[in-house]
Coordinates of C-alpha atoms in Angstrom, one line a residue:
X428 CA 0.0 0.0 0.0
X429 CA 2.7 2.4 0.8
X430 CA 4.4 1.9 -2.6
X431 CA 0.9 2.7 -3.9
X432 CA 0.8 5.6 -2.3
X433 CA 4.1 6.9 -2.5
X434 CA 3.9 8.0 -6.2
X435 CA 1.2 10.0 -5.6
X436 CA 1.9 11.3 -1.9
X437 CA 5.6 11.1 -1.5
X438 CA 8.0 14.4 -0.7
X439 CA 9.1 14.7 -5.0
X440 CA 4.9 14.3 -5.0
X441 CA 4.2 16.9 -3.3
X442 CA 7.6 19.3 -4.0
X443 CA 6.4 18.8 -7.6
X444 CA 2.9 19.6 -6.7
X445 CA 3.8 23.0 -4.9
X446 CA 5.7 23.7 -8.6
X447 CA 2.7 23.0 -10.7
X448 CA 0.8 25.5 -8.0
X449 CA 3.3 28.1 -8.6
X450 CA 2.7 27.6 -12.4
X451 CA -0.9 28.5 -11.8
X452 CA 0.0 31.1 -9.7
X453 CA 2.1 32.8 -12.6
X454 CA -0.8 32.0 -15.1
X455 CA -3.0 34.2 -13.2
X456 CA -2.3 37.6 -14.5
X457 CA -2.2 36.1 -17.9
X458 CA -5.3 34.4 -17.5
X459 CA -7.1 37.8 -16.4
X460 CA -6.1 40.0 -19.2
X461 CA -7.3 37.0 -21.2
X462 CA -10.6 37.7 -19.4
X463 CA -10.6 41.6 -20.2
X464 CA -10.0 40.1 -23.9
X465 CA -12.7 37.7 -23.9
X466 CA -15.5 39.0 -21.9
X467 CA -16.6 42.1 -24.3
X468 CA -16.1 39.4 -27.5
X469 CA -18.3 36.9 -25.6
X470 CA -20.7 39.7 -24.3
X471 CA -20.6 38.7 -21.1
X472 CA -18.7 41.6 -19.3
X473 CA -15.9 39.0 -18.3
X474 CA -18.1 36.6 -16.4
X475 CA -15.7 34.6 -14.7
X476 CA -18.0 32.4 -13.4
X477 CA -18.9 31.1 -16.8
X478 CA -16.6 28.2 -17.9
X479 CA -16.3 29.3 -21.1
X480 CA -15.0 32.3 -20.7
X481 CA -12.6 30.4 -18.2
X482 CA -11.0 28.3 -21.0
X483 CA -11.5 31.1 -23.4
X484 CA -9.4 33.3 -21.3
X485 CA -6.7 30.5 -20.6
X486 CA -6.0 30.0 -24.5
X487 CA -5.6 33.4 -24.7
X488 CA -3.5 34.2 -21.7
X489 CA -1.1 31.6 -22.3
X490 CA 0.6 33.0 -25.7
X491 CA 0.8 36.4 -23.8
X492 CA 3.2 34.1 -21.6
X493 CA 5.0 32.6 -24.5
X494 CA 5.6 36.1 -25.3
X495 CA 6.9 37.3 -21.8
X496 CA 9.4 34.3 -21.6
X497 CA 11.6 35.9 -24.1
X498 CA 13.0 38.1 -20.9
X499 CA 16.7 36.9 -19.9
X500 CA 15.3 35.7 -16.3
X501 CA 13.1 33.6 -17.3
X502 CA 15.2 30.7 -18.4
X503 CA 17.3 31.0 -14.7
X504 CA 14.6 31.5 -12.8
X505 CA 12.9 28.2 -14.2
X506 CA 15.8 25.9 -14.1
X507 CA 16.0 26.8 -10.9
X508 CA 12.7 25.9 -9.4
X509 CA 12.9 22.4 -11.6
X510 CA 16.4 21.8 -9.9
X511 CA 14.6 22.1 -6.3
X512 CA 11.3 21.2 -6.8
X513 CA 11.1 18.5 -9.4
X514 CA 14.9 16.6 -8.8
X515 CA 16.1 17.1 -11.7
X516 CA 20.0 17.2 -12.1
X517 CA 22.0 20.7 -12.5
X518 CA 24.0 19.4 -14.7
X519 CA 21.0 19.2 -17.3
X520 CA 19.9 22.6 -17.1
X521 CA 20.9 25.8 -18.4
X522 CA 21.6 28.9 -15.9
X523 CA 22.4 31.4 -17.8
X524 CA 19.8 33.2 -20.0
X525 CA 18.6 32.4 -23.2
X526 CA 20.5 33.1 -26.2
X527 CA 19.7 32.6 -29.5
X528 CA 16.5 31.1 -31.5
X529 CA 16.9 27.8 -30.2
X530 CA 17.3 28.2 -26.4
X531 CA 14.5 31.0 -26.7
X532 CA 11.8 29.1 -28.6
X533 CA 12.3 26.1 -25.9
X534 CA 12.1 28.6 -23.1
X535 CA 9.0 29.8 -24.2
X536 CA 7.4 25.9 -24.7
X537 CA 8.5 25.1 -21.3
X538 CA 6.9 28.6 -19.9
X539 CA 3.6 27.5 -21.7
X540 CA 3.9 24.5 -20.4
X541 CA 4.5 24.8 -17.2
X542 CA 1.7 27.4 -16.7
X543 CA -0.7 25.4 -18.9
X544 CA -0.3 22.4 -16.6
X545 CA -0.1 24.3 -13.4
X546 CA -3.0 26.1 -14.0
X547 CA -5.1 23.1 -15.0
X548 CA -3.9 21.8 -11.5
X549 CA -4.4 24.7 -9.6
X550 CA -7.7 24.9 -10.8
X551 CA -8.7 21.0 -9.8
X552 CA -6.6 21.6 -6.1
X553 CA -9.0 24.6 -5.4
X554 CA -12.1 22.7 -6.5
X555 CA -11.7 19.0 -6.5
X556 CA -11.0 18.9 -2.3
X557 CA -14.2 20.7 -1.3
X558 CA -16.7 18.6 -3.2
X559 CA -14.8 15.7 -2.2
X560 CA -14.8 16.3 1.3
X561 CA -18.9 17.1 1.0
X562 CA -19.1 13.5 -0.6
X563 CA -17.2 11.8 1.9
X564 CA -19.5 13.3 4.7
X565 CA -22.7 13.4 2.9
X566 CA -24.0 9.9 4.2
X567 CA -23.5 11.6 8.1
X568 CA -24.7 15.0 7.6
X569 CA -28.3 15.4 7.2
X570 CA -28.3 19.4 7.1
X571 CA -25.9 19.3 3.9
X572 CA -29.0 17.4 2.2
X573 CA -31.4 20.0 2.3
X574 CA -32.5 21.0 -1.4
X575 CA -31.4 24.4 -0.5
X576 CA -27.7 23.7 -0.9
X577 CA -29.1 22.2 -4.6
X578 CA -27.6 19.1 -4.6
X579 CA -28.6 16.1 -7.4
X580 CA -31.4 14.3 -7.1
X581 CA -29.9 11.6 -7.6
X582 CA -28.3 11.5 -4.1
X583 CA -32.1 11.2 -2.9
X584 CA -31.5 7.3 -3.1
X585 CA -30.0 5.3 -0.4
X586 CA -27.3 3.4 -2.5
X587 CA -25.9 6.9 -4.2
X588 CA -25.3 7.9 -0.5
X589 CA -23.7 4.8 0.1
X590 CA -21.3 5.6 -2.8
X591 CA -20.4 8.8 -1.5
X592 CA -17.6 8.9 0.7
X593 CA -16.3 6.2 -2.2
X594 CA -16.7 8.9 -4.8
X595 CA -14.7 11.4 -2.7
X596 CA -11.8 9.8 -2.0
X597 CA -11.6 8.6 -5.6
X598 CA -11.7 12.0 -6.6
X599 CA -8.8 13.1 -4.3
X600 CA -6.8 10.1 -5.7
X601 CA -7.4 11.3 -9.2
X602 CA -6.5 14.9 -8.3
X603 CA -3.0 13.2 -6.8
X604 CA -2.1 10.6 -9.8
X605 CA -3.3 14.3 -11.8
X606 CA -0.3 16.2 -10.6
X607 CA 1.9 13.1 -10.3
X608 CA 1.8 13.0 -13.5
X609 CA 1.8 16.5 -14.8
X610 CA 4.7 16.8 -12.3
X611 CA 6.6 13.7 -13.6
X612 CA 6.1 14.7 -17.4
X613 CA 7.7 18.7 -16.6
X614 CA 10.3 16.5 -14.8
X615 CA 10.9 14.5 -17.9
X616 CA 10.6 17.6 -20.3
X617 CA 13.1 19.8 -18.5
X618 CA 16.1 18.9 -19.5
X619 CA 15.3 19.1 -23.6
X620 CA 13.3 22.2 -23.1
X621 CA 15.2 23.9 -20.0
X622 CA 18.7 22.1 -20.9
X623 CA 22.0 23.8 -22.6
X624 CA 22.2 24.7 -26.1
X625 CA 25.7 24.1 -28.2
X626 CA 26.7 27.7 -27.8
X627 CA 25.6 27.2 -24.2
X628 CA 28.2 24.4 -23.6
X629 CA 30.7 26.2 -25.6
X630 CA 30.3 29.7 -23.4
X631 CA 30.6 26.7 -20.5
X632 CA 33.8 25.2 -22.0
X633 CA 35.1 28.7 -22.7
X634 CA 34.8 29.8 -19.0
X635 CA 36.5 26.3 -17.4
X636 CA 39.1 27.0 -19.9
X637 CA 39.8 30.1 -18.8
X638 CA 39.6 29.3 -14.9
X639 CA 42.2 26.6 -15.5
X640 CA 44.2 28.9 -17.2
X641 CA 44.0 31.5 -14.4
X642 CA 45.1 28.3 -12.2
X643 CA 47.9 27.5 -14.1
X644 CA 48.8 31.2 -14.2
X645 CA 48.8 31.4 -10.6
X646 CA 50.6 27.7 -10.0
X647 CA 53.6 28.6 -12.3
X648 CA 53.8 32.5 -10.4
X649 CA 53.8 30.8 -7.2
X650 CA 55.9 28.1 -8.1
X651 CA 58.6 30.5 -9.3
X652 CA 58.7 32.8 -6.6
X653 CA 58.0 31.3 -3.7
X654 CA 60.2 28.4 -4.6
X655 CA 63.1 30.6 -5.1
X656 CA 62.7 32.1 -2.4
X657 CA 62.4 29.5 -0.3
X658 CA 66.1 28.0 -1.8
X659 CA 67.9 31.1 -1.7
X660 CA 66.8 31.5 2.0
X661 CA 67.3 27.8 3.1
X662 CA 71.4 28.4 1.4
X663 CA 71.7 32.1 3.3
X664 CA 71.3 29.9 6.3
X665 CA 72.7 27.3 5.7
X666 CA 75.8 28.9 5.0
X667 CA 75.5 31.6 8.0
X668 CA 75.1 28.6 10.5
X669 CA 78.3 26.8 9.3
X670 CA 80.4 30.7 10.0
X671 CA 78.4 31.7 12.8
X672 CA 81.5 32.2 14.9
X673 CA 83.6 32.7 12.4
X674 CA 82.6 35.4 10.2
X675 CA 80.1 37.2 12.0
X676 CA 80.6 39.9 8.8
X677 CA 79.2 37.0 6.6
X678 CA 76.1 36.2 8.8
X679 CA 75.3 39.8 8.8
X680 CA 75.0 39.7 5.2
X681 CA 73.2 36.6 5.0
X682 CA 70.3 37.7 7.2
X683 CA 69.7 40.8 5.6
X684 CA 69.6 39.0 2.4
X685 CA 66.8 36.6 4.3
X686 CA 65.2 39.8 5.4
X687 CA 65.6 41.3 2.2
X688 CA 64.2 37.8 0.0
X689 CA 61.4 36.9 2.2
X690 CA 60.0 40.4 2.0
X691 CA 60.0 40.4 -1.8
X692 CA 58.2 37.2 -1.4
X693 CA 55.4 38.6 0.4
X694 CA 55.1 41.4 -1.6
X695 CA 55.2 39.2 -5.4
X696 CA 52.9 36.5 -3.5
X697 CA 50.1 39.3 -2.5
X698 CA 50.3 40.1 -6.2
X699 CA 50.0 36.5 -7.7
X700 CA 47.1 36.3 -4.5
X701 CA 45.7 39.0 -6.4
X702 CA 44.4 36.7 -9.8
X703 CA 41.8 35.4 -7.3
X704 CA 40.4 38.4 -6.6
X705 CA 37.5 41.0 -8.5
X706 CA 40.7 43.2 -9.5
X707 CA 44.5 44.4 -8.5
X708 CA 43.7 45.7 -4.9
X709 CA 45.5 49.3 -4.1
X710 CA 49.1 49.0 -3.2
X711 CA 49.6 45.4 -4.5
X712 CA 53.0 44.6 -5.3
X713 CA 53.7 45.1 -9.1
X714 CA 54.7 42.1 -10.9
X715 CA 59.1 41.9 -10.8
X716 CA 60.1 42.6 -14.5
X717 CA 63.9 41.8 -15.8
X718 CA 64.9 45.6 -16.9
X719 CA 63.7 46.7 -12.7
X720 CA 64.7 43.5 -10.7
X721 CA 67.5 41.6 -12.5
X722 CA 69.8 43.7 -10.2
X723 CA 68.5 42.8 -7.1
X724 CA 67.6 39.1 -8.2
X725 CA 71.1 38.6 -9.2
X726 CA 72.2 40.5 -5.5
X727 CA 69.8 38.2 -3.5
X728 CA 71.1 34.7 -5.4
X729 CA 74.8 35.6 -5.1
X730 CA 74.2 35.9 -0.9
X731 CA 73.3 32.4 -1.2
X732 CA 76.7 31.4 -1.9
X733 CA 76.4 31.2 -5.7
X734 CA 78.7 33.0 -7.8
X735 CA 76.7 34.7 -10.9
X736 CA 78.2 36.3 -13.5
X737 CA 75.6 38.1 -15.4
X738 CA 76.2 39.2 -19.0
X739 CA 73.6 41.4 -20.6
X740 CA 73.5 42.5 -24.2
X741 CA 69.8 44.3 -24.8
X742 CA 68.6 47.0 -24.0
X743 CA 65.8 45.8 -20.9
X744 CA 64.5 48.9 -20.4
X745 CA 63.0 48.6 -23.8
X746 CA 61.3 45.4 -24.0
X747 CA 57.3 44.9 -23.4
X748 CA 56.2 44.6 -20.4
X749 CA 54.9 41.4 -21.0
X750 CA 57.9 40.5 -22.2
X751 CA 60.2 41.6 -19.5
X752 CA 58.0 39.6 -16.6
X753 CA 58.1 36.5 -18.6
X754 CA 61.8 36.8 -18.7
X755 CA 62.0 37.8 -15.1
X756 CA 60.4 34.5 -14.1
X757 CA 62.5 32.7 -16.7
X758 CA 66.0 33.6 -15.5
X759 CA 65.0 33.2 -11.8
X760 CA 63.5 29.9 -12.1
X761 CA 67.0 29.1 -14.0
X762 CA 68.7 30.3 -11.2
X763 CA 66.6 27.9 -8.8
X764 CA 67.3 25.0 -10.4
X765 CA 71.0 26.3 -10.2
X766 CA 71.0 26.7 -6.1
X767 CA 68.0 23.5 -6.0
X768 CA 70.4 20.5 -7.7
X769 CA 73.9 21.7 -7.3
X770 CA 74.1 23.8 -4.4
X771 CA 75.9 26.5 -2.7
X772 CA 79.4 27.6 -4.4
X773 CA 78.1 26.6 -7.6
X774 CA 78.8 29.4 -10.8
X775 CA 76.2 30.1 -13.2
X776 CA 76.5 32.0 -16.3
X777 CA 73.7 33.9 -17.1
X778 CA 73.2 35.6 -21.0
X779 CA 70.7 38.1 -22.4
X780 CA 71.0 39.6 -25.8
X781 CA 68.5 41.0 -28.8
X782 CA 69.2 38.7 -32.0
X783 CA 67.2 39.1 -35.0
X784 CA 64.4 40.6 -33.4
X785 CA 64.6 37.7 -30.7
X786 CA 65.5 37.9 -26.8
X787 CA 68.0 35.1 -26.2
X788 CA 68.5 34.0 -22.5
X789 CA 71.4 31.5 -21.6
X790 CA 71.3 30.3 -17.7
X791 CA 74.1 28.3 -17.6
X792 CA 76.0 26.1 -14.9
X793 CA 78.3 23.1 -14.2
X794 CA 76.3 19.7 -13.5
X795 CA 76.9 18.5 -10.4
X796 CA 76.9 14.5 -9.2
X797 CA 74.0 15.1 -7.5
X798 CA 72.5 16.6 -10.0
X799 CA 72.9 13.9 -12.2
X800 CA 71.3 10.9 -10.0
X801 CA 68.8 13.1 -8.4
X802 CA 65.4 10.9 -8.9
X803 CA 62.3 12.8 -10.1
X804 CA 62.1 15.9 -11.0
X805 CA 59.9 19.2 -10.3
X806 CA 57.7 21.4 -12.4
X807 CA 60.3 24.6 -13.7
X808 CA 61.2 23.4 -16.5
X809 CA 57.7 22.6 -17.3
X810 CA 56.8 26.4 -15.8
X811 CA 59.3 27.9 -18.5
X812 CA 58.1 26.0 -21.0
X813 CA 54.7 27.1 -20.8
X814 CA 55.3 30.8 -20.2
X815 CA 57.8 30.4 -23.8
X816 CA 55.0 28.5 -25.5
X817 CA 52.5 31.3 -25.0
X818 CA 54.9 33.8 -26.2
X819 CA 55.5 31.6 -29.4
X820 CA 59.2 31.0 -28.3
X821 CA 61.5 28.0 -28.3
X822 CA 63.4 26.4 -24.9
X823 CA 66.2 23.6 -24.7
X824 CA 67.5 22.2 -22.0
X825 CA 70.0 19.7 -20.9
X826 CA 73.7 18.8 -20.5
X827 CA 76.3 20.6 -22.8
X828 CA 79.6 20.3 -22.4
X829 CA 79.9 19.7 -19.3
X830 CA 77.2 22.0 -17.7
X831 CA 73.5 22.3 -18.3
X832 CA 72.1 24.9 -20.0
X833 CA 68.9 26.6 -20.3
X834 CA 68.2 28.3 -23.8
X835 CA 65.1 30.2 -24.4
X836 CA 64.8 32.6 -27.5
X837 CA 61.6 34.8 -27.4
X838 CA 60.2 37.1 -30.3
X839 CA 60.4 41.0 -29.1
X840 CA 56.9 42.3 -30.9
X841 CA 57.6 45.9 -29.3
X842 CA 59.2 47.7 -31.9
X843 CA 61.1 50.0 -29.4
X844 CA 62.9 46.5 -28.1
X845 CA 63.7 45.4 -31.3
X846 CA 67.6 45.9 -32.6
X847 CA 68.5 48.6 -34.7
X848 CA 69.3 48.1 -38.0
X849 CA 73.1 46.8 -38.9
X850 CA 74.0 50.4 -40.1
X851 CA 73.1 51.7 -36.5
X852 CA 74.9 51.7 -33.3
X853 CA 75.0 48.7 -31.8
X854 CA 74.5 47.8 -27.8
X855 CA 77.5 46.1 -26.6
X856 CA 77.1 43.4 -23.3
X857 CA 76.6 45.0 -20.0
X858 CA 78.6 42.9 -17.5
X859 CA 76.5 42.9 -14.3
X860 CA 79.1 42.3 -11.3

């Protein structure tokens, strides 16, 4: 008995139920400026009482609602009331608005719909439940017999009494398997009427490609700076602890290169923090650039022990901005892997130089045992190799000669960055001490 009655009685039963009621509800005014329509054709000065001009009124109410669907709410508004009233899965709706002939012509059948069927169901919950309730007590209630509340005549006789109360409850368990139904076939309907479009999924695909992309951003700025950071520092100590008493001079100069690192790293991480929020907040930390920071990146790697010898044959101050931050990230996450797999006292080489309208970086040191056998690997060179492939460059890297080398060669679009022509003065290489 209870899986009888579960269809027709259960919570989706009656949560579908209350959406077929707001359905009706939202006819209403549709229904009503049907009547002023109707009543002067019908010449009955919109009788409501007259079922005719009910159903009269209803026909033409509901392609004034077709009509009204077309607004942008109507399609998120609708999906979601199906996704918590009839069950049906989000991921087979649309939330966005309508766009486009398609999505708007099935927005508009599912409005109709969904108001024609809720008002039909609206109508029988406001009037089957009364009469049944008078059937069901009929056979005990004398008074509601009297001839002036004009009942049948039929219920005169004994046996159509009898029959009552069976009538009555029949009629409530039509009114239930009614909207059980109506409810199950909106249910079934949503998702072809109320469910994305192609250019829907595409605007869907577009915007999780672009969120990963953010993500990636933000993993390969974090990656870069923080993890520098945090292998420069770890070396500055390192190296402090082992002359503690020796050179006090030396530990000096190691702390306030700790000070001086973990600072930056605040700074650049409130700015990568920043791709997570509605915009660059007031006083965020710009992004580092090669032509502003190489100085003090080259300063800051050197405390850790390393000896860099920076030679630099273009003109930073010129390249795009873009450009410049890329490159940033690229020599310092060269430099990482420098101090990561060989170690303080290594000596890196580091090159940058216009060629043929291209910005040639070299980060270059001797491979180290360690280096060599070291199991696994991290995600820089993968880091570098995506920030060159969005700029349409080219990266190598490996053992040459003896050392490994990084080699990335990026196109400068800028004019102002690009060289000068062969007849023109040249820039020769800036050794940075």
């Amino acid at each position: 008995m209870r899986g009888f009655l579960r269809p027709l009685f259960g919570r989706r039963a009656r949560l579908r139920w209350i959406h077929l009621i707001l359905g009706g509800a939202l006819a209403m005014p549709y229904v009503l400026v049907g009547t002023v329509v109707v009543g002067p054709l019908t010449g009955s000065d919109a009788d409501f009482s007259s079922i005719v001009v009910q159903l009269a009124s209803f026909a033409v109410g509901l392609p004034l609602a077709a009509v009204t669907s077309l607004f942008p709410l109507t399609r998120p508004l609708e999906s979601a009331a199906v996704r918590w009233l009839c069950g049906v899965d989000a991921d087979l709706l649309a939330d966005g608005p309508a766009r486009g002939r398609a999505a708007k012509s099935r927005t508009a059948a599912w409005f109709t719909l969904h108001l024609g069927l809720g008002g039909i169901i609206a109508g029988m919950s406001l009037a089957l439940p009364p009469f049944a309730a008078v059937l069901i007590v009929l056979p005990f209630t004398s008074e509601l017999r009297d001839p002036r509340f004009g009942l049948p005549a039929v219920f005169e006789h004994a046996w159509t009494l009898a029959l009552a109360p069976v009538a009555g409850v029949a009629s409530l368990l039509a009114l239930a398997a009614c909207a059980a139904g109506a409810g199950a076939l909106l249910a079934r309907w949503a998702p072809t009427l109320l469910g994305p479009t192609p250019e829907d999924r595409l605007a869907a695909a577009e915007a999780r490609a672009a969120d990963l992309a953010v993500r990636n951003r933000l993993a390969r700025e974090l990656h870069d700076s923080v993890g520098h950071a945090l292998s420069a520092v770890t070396l500055q100590a390192s190296a402090a602890r082992r002359v503690l008493d020796a050179d006090p001079e030396f530990v000096r100069e190691a702390l306030t290169a700790i000070e001086e690192t973990t600072r930056r790293t605040v700074g650049e991480l409130d700015a990568v923090l920043g791709v997570l929020r509605d915009g660059d907040a007031p006083g965020t930390t710009p992004a580092p650039t090669l032509a502003a920071d190489l100085d003090g990146l080259l300063r800051r790697t050197r405390a850790a022990g390393a000896t860099v010898t920076a030679t630099i044959g273009a003109p930073l101050a010129a390249l795009p901005p873009v450009l410049s931050r890329e490159a940033y990230r690229i020599v310092q996450e060269g430099l990482t892997n420098a101090l990561k797999h060989t170690g303080a006292g290594v000596t890196v080489t580091v090159r940058a130089a216009l060629c043929a309208g291209h910005l040639e970086i070299t980060v270059e040191n001797p491979v180290a045992a360690s280096a060599r056998t070291r199991p696994g690997g991290g995600h820089g060179l993968t880091g570098i190799e995506a920030r060159v492939r969005l700029l349409g460059g080219t990266v190598r890297a490996g053992p040459a000669d003896g050392s490994w080398r990084l080699r990335v060669r990026l196109p400068v679009t800028h004019p102002s960055a690009a060289p000068g022509p062969p007849s023109g003065p040249r820039h020769p290489p800036e050794e940075r001490p």
